[in-house]
Amino acid sequence: MSSSFGPGGYAPRADRWAPFTELVSGLAPGALAVVDARVAHLHPALISGLQARKPVATLLLPAGERTKSLRALGKILAVSGKLGRHGTLVAVGGGTVGDLCTVAAHLIKRGVCLIQVPTTVVAAVDSSVGGKGAINLAAGGRELKNAAGVFHYAREAWLCSELFETLEARQRREGAIEAWKMVACLDAALWRQYRRRRPGLVPLIQGARRLKDGVCRRDPYERVGSRRVLNFGHTFGHVLESLSHFRVSHGDAVGLGMLCALDVGRALGVTSPSLAAEVEAGLREGPGILERGSLAKVLRRASPGDIAELLASDKKAGPAGELRMVLLGALGRAEVRHVPARMWRARLTAWRAGTLP
Ligand SMILES: NC(=O)c1ccc[n+]([C@@H]2O[C@H](COP(=O)([O-])OP(=O)(O)OC[C@H]3O[C@@H](n4cnc5c(N)ncnc54)[C@H](O)[C@@H]3O)[C@@H](O)[C@H]2O)c1
Ligand SMILES: [Zn+2]
């Protein structure tokens, strides 16, 4: 399917599961490569392989939110001059490099082809699917996350299993939590399959990419809001990330945020008690979410007012403090509901005690 949006327009997903050497051997000379510096250090053959294809440049960037910046974008644009109109930008790294390169690919020559090589599980299951990229902006002394962004779909994604071997357990867990989230919200049969036998990394990534792509295909430019189901666990997840000063990682915060969403869903009669118990057990035994004690530890640091303020600043709260939350109606079926503020406030005492409300 071609698209009127140029090289970054939505097209059916092309995933290649093969070693990085295979990507390199088919790469036309004159591409531009941006590589996570840590990945380059851990996998030195990757850089020599790229260099052999005579790229216009190979740029190494450190990962982390500071790199999703205008400054780093400027560095890529500065070396992109020699990239032809039909050139290719290759992004090798986690969500940092992927998000930044998505923006760069959209701007270079008004849009060039992007090849994503996700090297973290988060990037493989989430950020490299769905066409979104963004950078952070500093305004009024605050760092605004994903403040400027684009839709620019990768033409191909290369999933090179050997690159995942250097990931730590904590990094794998983060991505696995997002993957299990998608399964809980979108595919009951796959959930049951995962519960019978925990999937290995490759099928876990494949399943999540297929599910996320299915959602994005129905709403490639986020015009009708059907992607919101992917935010299951994110309403309280973002609050927990902020309250912990980002010591609790995004994935772990989303894991705990899903418990909050199950509790609220139960209180509203949307999520049955047996469904909530099954999903909580699955998340604990599957990807290994943190215990409720961790939820208690983070929430004890904050007043209800602090929490309400964070919810409001995340644009998920309405004028009367009511929340737009993704709740689970059944396995594989998530729905967006308006939740009055009193519903989460009434659960706070139990959450702070580390018990089931
Ligand atoms: N565009 C989207 O739809 C979307 C979705 C989810 C997340 N994101 C974004 O993704 C970013 C987070 O992505 P991330 O979690 O991949 O973080 P990241 O890219 O910052 O990488 C995390 C750490 O892993 C290291 N790393 C990367 N690959 C490695 C490997 N193979 N072996 C060892 N270490 C490796 C990095 O150097 C870094 O230290 C956030 O900025 C988030 O906003 C975007
Ligand atoms: Zn997330």
Short mmCIF file of C-alpha atoms and ligand atoms in Angstrom, two decimals:
data_model
loop_
_atom_site.label_atom_id
_atom_site.label_comp_id
_atom_site.label_asym_id
_atom_site.label_seq_id
_atom_site.Cartn_x
_atom_site.Cartn_y
_atom_site.Cartn_z
CA MET A 1 0.00 0.00 0.00
CA SER A 2 1.51 3.36 -0.90
CA SER A 3 0.69 6.45 1.01
CA SER A 4 0.13 10.09 0.23
CA PHE A 5 2.28 10.95 3.25
CA GLY A 6 5.59 10.21 1.49
CA PRO A 7 8.31 7.88 2.74
CA GLY A 8 7.10 8.05 6.33
CA GLY A 9 3.45 7.35 5.58
CA TYR A 10 1.67 4.40 7.05
CA ALA A 11 2.31 1.16 5.18
CA PRO A 12 1.86 -2.43 6.27
CA ARG A 13 4.61 -3.33 8.67
CA ALA A 14 7.72 -5.03 7.34
CA ASP A 15 9.58 -6.82 10.13
CA ARG A 16 12.85 -8.57 9.44
CA TRP A 17 14.16 -11.00 12.02
CA ALA A 18 17.79 -11.47 11.04
CA PRO A 19 21.29 -10.70 12.28
CA PHE A 20 22.51 -7.14 11.90
CA THR A 21 25.12 -8.30 9.38
CA GLU A 22 22.31 -9.17 7.00
CA LEU A 23 20.80 -5.69 7.23
CA VAL A 24 24.21 -4.18 6.58
CA SER A 25 24.96 -6.37 3.57
CA GLY A 26 21.79 -5.15 1.85
CA LEU A 27 22.21 -1.49 2.79
CA ALA A 28 22.85 0.87 -0.13
CA PRO A 29 25.94 3.07 0.26
CA GLY A 30 25.28 6.62 1.39
CA ALA A 31 22.86 5.94 4.24
CA LEU A 32 22.98 7.89 7.48
CA ALA A 33 23.28 5.83 10.66
CA VAL A 34 22.51 6.94 14.21
CA VAL A 35 23.59 4.46 16.87
CA ASP A 36 23.12 4.34 20.64
CA ALA A 37 26.69 4.81 21.95
CA ARG A 38 26.31 2.05 24.53
CA VAL A 39 25.10 -0.40 21.90
CA ALA A 40 28.06 0.56 19.71
CA HIS A 41 30.39 -0.10 22.64
CA LEU A 42 28.81 -3.46 23.49
CA HIS A 43 28.58 -4.60 19.86
CA PRO A 44 31.69 -3.15 18.15
CA ALA A 45 31.23 -5.21 14.97
CA LEU A 46 28.08 -3.23 14.31
CA ILE A 47 30.02 -0.02 13.64
CA SER A 48 32.68 -1.62 11.46
CA GLY A 49 29.89 -3.30 9.48
CA LEU A 50 28.11 0.02 8.95
CA GLN A 51 31.34 1.80 8.02
CA ALA A 52 32.02 -0.76 5.32
CA ARG A 53 28.84 0.41 3.55
CA LYS A 54 30.26 3.93 3.20
CA PRO A 55 27.53 5.84 5.00
CA VAL A 56 27.40 9.63 4.73
CA ALA A 57 27.90 9.57 8.50
CA THR A 58 27.61 7.30 11.54
CA LEU A 59 26.62 9.29 14.58
CA LEU A 60 26.90 7.85 18.09
CA LEU A 61 24.57 9.35 20.68
CA PRO A 62 24.11 8.57 24.38
CA ALA A 63 20.67 7.25 25.32
CA GLY A 64 18.39 9.02 27.79
CA GLU A 65 15.82 11.79 27.82
CA ARG A 66 18.48 14.51 27.42
CA THR A 67 19.20 13.17 23.96
CA LYS A 68 15.58 13.58 22.86
CA SER A 69 16.45 17.24 22.38
CA LEU A 70 16.66 19.98 19.76
CA ARG A 71 20.43 19.89 20.22
CA ALA A 72 20.74 16.21 19.33
CA LEU A 73 18.25 16.67 16.49
CA GLY A 74 20.47 19.49 15.22
CA LYS A 75 23.48 17.14 15.25
CA ILE A 76 21.69 14.66 13.00
CA LEU A 77 20.40 17.36 10.66
CA ALA A 78 23.89 18.85 10.45
CA VAL A 79 25.36 15.65 8.99
CA SER A 80 22.34 14.89 6.78
CA GLY A 81 23.25 17.29 3.98
CA LYS A 82 24.79 14.64 1.77
CA LEU A 83 21.92 12.20 2.22
CA GLY A 84 20.08 11.90 -1.09
CA ARG A 85 16.36 12.58 -1.45
CA HIS A 86 15.89 8.82 -1.56
CA GLY A 87 18.41 8.17 1.20
CA THR A 88 17.84 6.13 4.30
CA LEU A 89 18.26 6.92 7.96
CA VAL A 90 19.10 3.85 10.06
CA ALA A 91 18.28 4.16 13.77
CA VAL A 92 20.00 1.61 16.01
CA GLY A 93 19.05 1.83 19.66
CA GLY A 94 16.26 2.00 22.17
CA GLY A 95 13.33 4.39 22.31
CA THR A 96 15.64 7.39 22.71
CA VAL A 97 17.40 6.93 19.38
CA GLY A 98 14.21 5.65 17.73
CA ASP A 99 12.07 8.62 18.78
CA LEU A 100 14.74 11.17 17.86
CA CYS A 101 15.47 9.57 14.48
CA THR A 102 11.76 9.41 13.67
CA VAL A 103 11.64 13.20 13.98
CA ALA A 104 14.89 13.58 12.02
CA ALA A 105 13.70 11.27 9.21
CA HIS A 106 10.54 13.38 8.92
CA LEU A 107 12.53 16.61 8.53
CA ILE A 108 15.50 15.55 6.38
CA LYS A 109 14.68 16.39 2.75
CA ARG A 110 11.05 16.74 3.92
CA GLY A 111 10.99 13.04 4.67
CA VAL A 112 13.38 10.15 4.05
CA CYS A 113 13.07 6.43 4.60
CA LEU A 114 13.61 5.25 8.13
CA ILE A 115 14.88 1.83 9.15
CA GLN A 116 14.43 1.08 12.83
CA VAL A 117 16.70 -1.38 14.59
CA PRO A 118 15.26 -1.51 18.11
CA THR A 119 17.82 -2.75 20.63
CA THR A 120 15.76 -2.62 23.85
CA VAL A 121 12.65 -4.64 24.54
CA VAL A 122 10.72 -1.40 25.10
CA ALA A 123 11.71 -0.23 21.64
CA ALA A 124 11.02 -3.63 20.09
CA VAL A 125 7.53 -4.04 21.56
CA ASP A 126 6.44 -0.44 21.70
CA SER A 127 8.32 2.64 20.47
CA SER A 128 9.41 1.30 17.06
CA VAL A 129 5.79 0.40 16.17
CA GLY A 130 3.15 3.00 15.43
CA GLY A 131 5.08 5.76 13.69
CA LYS A 132 5.40 8.20 16.56
CA GLY A 133 8.55 10.11 17.36
CA ALA A 134 9.14 13.12 19.56
CA ILE A 135 11.68 15.27 21.30
CA ASN A 136 11.48 17.00 24.66
CA LEU A 137 11.52 20.79 24.99
CA ALA A 138 12.59 23.05 27.81
CA ALA A 139 10.03 25.73 28.64
CA GLY A 140 9.58 27.85 31.73
CA GLY A 141 12.36 25.99 33.55
CA ARG A 142 10.65 22.64 32.99
CA GLU A 143 11.49 19.80 30.68
CA LEU A 144 8.37 18.96 28.69
CA LYS A 145 8.37 15.35 27.61
CA ASN A 146 7.53 14.58 23.97
CA ALA A 147 6.58 18.22 23.46
CA ALA A 148 7.24 18.26 19.71
CA GLY A 149 6.62 15.20 17.60
CA VAL A 150 5.69 13.69 14.29
CA PHE A 151 4.20 10.62 12.72
CA HIS A 152 6.74 9.02 10.42
CA TYR A 153 6.47 5.30 9.90
CA ALA A 154 9.58 3.19 9.51
CA ARG A 155 9.81 1.45 6.16
CA GLU A 156 11.35 -1.57 7.85
CA ALA A 157 12.17 -2.74 11.32
CA TRP A 158 15.08 -5.12 11.80
CA LEU A 159 14.95 -7.27 14.88
CA CYS A 160 18.42 -8.59 15.52
CA SER A 161 18.22 -11.05 18.42
CA GLU A 162 21.95 -10.93 19.10
CA LEU A 163 21.64 -7.25 20.07
CA PHE A 164 19.18 -8.06 22.89
CA GLU A 165 21.71 -10.37 24.57
CA THR A 166 23.43 -7.48 26.35
CA LEU A 167 20.26 -6.23 28.04
CA GLU A 168 19.97 -6.48 31.81
CA ALA A 169 17.10 -8.33 33.51
CA ARG A 170 15.57 -5.02 34.62
CA GLN A 171 15.49 -3.74 31.03
CA ARG A 172 13.89 -6.95 29.78
CA ARG A 173 11.24 -6.75 32.51
CA GLU A 174 10.32 -3.19 31.54
CA GLY A 175 9.56 -4.18 27.97
CA ALA A 176 7.87 -7.41 28.98
CA ILE A 177 5.44 -5.48 31.21
CA GLU A 178 4.38 -3.33 28.23
CA ALA A 179 4.02 -6.46 26.10
CA TRP A 180 1.83 -8.27 28.66
CA LYS A 181 -0.22 -5.06 28.99
CA MET A 182 -1.09 -5.24 25.29
CA VAL A 183 -2.04 -8.90 25.58
CA ALA A 184 -4.30 -8.27 28.59
CA CYS A 185 -6.06 -5.45 26.74
CA LEU A 186 -6.24 -6.91 23.26
CA ASP A 187 -6.00 -10.69 23.03
CA ALA A 188 -7.68 -13.06 25.51
CA ALA A 189 -6.55 -16.23 23.71
CA LEU A 190 -2.93 -15.11 23.72
CA TRP A 191 -3.19 -14.20 27.41
CA ARG A 192 -4.35 -17.74 28.21
CA GLN A 193 -1.52 -19.14 26.11
CA TYR A 194 1.02 -16.98 27.99
CA ARG A 195 -0.45 -18.14 31.29
CA ARG A 196 -0.06 -21.79 30.32
CA ARG A 197 3.52 -21.18 29.26
CA ARG A 198 5.46 -17.97 29.68
CA PRO A 199 6.71 -16.88 26.25
CA GLY A 200 10.37 -16.44 25.41
CA LEU A 201 11.69 -13.08 24.28
CA VAL A 202 11.18 -13.57 20.53
CA PRO A 203 7.51 -14.68 20.62
CA LEU A 204 6.81 -12.03 23.26
CA ILE A 205 8.14 -9.30 20.96
CA GLN A 206 6.39 -10.73 17.91
CA GLY A 207 3.04 -10.91 19.71
CA ALA A 208 3.26 -7.36 21.04
CA ARG A 209 4.32 -5.89 17.68
CA ARG A 210 1.39 -7.61 15.97
CA LEU A 211 -1.07 -6.35 18.58
CA LYS A 212 0.20 -2.77 18.64
CA ASP A 213 0.32 -2.66 14.87
CA GLY A 214 -3.28 -3.88 14.73
CA VAL A 215 -4.38 -0.97 16.90
CA CYS A 216 -2.28 1.60 15.00
CA ARG A 217 -3.45 0.35 11.61
CA ARG A 218 -7.00 1.32 12.53
CA ASP A 219 -5.86 4.80 13.57
CA PRO A 220 -2.43 5.44 12.00
CA TYR A 221 -2.40 9.19 12.74
CA GLU A 222 -4.28 9.09 16.04
CA ARG A 223 -7.37 10.84 14.78
CA VAL A 224 -10.11 8.75 16.31
CA GLY A 225 -8.59 7.89 19.68
CA SER A 226 -8.65 4.12 19.36
CA ARG A 227 -4.99 3.96 20.39
CA ARG A 228 -5.93 5.04 23.90
CA VAL A 229 -6.33 1.43 25.02
CA LEU A 230 -2.54 1.18 24.85
CA ASN A 231 -2.46 3.52 27.85
CA PHE A 232 -3.71 0.86 30.27
CA GLY A 233 -1.75 1.39 33.49
CA HIS A 234 -0.31 4.70 32.32
CA THR A 235 -2.62 7.11 34.21
CA PHE A 236 -1.21 6.16 37.61
CA GLY A 237 2.00 4.89 36.02
CA HIS A 238 3.07 8.41 35.07
CA VAL A 239 2.17 9.68 38.55
CA LEU A 240 4.28 6.97 40.18
CA GLU A 241 7.22 7.68 37.87
CA SER A 242 7.09 11.37 38.83
CA LEU A 243 6.58 10.79 42.56
CA SER A 244 9.58 8.44 42.66
CA HIS A 245 11.66 11.04 40.78
CA PHE A 246 11.99 8.44 38.03
CA ARG A 247 13.72 5.95 40.33
CA VAL A 248 10.83 3.60 39.51
CA SER A 249 11.28 2.94 35.79
CA HIS A 250 8.50 3.59 33.29
CA GLY A 251 7.79 -0.12 32.83
CA ASP A 252 7.69 -0.85 36.56
CA ALA A 253 5.47 2.19 37.13
CA VAL A 254 3.09 1.00 34.41
CA GLY A 255 3.01 -2.43 36.09
CA LEU A 256 1.87 -0.82 39.36
CA GLY A 257 -0.42 1.55 37.45
CA MET A 258 -2.21 -1.47 36.01
CA LEU A 259 -2.94 -2.65 39.56
CA CYS A 260 -4.48 0.77 40.28
CA ALA A 261 -6.57 0.50 37.11
CA LEU A 262 -7.75 -3.00 38.08
CA ASP A 263 -8.73 -1.74 41.56
CA VAL A 264 -10.64 1.23 40.13
CA GLY A 265 -12.26 -1.02 37.52
CA ARG A 266 -13.40 -3.38 40.27
CA ALA A 267 -14.85 -0.52 42.32
CA LEU A 268 -16.82 0.71 39.30
CA GLY A 269 -18.08 -2.76 38.44
CA VAL A 270 -16.25 -2.70 35.08
CA THR A 271 -13.65 -5.29 36.06
CA SER A 272 -14.93 -8.40 37.83
CA PRO A 273 -13.03 -9.46 40.98
CA SER A 274 -11.99 -12.74 39.32
CA LEU A 275 -10.66 -10.93 36.23
CA ALA A 276 -8.71 -8.48 38.39
CA ALA A 277 -7.22 -11.34 40.42
CA GLU A 278 -6.26 -13.25 37.28
CA VAL A 279 -4.58 -10.26 35.62
CA GLU A 280 -2.71 -9.31 38.81
CA ALA A 281 -1.46 -12.90 39.20
CA GLY A 282 -0.52 -13.05 35.52
CA LEU A 283 1.46 -9.81 35.69
CA ARG A 284 3.25 -10.97 38.79
CA GLU A 285 4.13 -14.45 37.49
CA GLY A 286 4.67 -13.38 33.87
CA PRO A 287 6.76 -10.24 33.39
CA GLY A 288 7.21 -9.88 37.17
CA ILE A 289 5.67 -6.57 38.21
CA LEU A 290 6.70 -5.02 41.52
CA GLU A 291 4.81 -5.88 44.71
CA ARG A 292 2.03 -3.71 46.14
CA GLY A 293 4.53 -2.73 48.83
CA SER A 294 6.38 -0.67 46.20
CA LEU A 295 3.14 1.10 45.29
CA ALA A 296 2.67 1.90 48.99
CA LYS A 297 6.21 3.21 49.34
CA VAL A 298 5.84 5.66 46.46
CA LEU A 299 2.33 6.85 47.32
CA ARG A 300 3.17 7.41 51.01
CA ARG A 301 5.48 10.22 49.89
CA ALA A 302 2.62 12.23 48.41
CA SER A 303 -0.53 13.98 49.57
CA PRO A 304 -3.82 13.41 47.69
CA GLY A 305 -3.40 16.99 46.44
CA ASP A 306 0.04 16.19 44.96
CA ILE A 307 -1.42 13.15 43.21
CA ALA A 308 -4.39 15.13 41.87
CA GLU A 309 -2.03 17.79 40.56
CA LEU A 310 0.13 15.24 38.75
CA LEU A 311 -2.94 13.59 37.26
CA ALA A 312 -4.16 16.98 36.03
CA SER A 313 -0.78 17.94 34.55
CA ASP A 314 -0.78 14.64 32.63
CA LYS A 315 -3.88 15.90 30.78
CA LYS A 316 -5.81 12.88 31.90
CA ALA A 317 -8.02 14.71 34.40
CA GLY A 318 -11.08 16.81 33.54
CA PRO A 319 -12.15 20.10 35.18
CA ALA A 320 -13.76 18.38 38.20
CA GLY A 321 -10.78 16.05 38.64
CA GLU A 322 -12.52 13.19 36.86
CA LEU A 323 -10.05 10.91 35.13
CA ARG A 324 -10.02 9.42 31.71
CA MET A 325 -8.79 5.93 32.46
CA VAL A 326 -8.38 2.73 30.53
CA LEU A 327 -10.14 -0.05 32.40
CA LEU A 328 -10.38 -3.74 31.69
CA GLY A 329 -13.92 -5.00 30.93
CA ALA A 330 -12.81 -8.51 30.04
CA LEU A 331 -9.61 -10.26 29.07
CA GLY A 332 -8.62 -8.76 25.73
CA ARG A 333 -11.12 -5.91 26.01
CA ALA A 334 -10.10 -2.53 27.41
CA GLU A 335 -12.32 0.52 27.46
CA VAL A 336 -11.85 4.21 28.20
CA ARG A 337 -14.00 5.42 31.10
CA HIS A 338 -14.50 8.66 32.96
CA VAL A 339 -13.71 8.01 36.58
CA PRO A 340 -14.79 10.49 39.30
CA ALA A 341 -11.90 11.62 41.51
CA ARG A 342 -13.55 10.12 44.61
CA MET A 343 -13.11 6.65 43.10
CA TRP A 344 -9.33 6.74 43.23
CA ARG A 345 -9.21 8.83 46.40
CA ALA A 346 -11.22 6.13 48.20
CA ARG A 347 -8.59 3.51 47.26
CA LEU A 348 -5.64 5.59 48.46
CA THR A 349 -5.59 4.33 52.07
CA ALA A 350 -5.32 0.70 50.93
CA TRP A 351 -2.77 1.55 48.22
CA ARG A 352 -0.65 3.31 50.84
CA ALA A 353 -0.89 0.30 53.14
CA GLY A 354 0.15 -2.02 50.33
CA THR A 355 -3.10 -3.97 50.53
CA LEU A 356 -5.87 -4.79 48.08
CA PRO A 357 -8.64 -2.19 48.44
N1 LIG B 1 7.29 6.47 20.11
C1 LIG B 1 6.58 5.73 20.91
O1 LIG B 1 5.48 5.29 20.59
C2 LIG B 1 7.14 5.36 22.26
C3 LIG B 1 6.58 4.31 22.99
C4 LIG B 1 7.19 3.95 24.19
C5 LIG B 1 8.32 4.65 24.65
N2 LIG B 1 8.81 5.67 23.90
C6 LIG B 1 10.01 6.40 24.34
O2 LIG B 1 11.09 5.51 24.41
C7 LIG B 1 12.04 6.01 25.36
C8 LIG B 1 12.48 4.88 26.23
O3 LIG B 1 13.03 3.86 25.43
P1 LIG B 1 14.03 2.76 26.04
O4 LIG B 1 13.43 2.21 27.26
O5 LIG B 1 14.38 1.87 24.92
O6 LIG B 1 15.24 3.65 26.54
P2 LIG B 1 16.65 4.10 25.95
O7 LIG B 1 16.66 4.17 24.48
O8 LIG B 1 17.00 5.34 26.68
O9 LIG B 1 17.60 2.91 26.40
C9 LIG B 1 17.68 2.55 27.77
C10 LIG B 1 19.10 2.08 28.12
O10 LIG B 1 19.38 0.86 27.46
C11 LIG B 1 20.65 0.95 26.80
N3 LIG B 1 20.62 -0.02 25.71
C12 LIG B 1 19.97 0.06 24.52
N4 LIG B 1 20.10 -1.08 23.84
C13 LIG B 1 20.87 -1.90 24.58
C14 LIG B 1 21.36 -3.22 24.41
N5 LIG B 1 21.04 -3.93 23.34
N6 LIG B 1 22.11 -3.76 25.39
C15 LIG B 1 22.41 -3.06 26.51
N7 LIG B 1 21.97 -1.81 26.74
C16 LIG B 1 21.20 -1.23 25.78
C17 LIG B 1 20.74 2.38 26.42
O11 LIG B 1 22.06 2.78 26.13
C18 LIG B 1 20.18 3.04 27.67
O12 LIG B 1 21.18 3.10 28.66
C19 LIG B 1 11.35 7.11 26.13
O13 LIG B 1 11.86 8.35 25.72
C20 LIG B 1 9.90 6.99 25.72
O14 LIG B 1 9.24 8.23 25.70
C21 LIG B 1 8.26 6.02 22.72
ZN ZN B 2 4.47 2.90 28.31
#
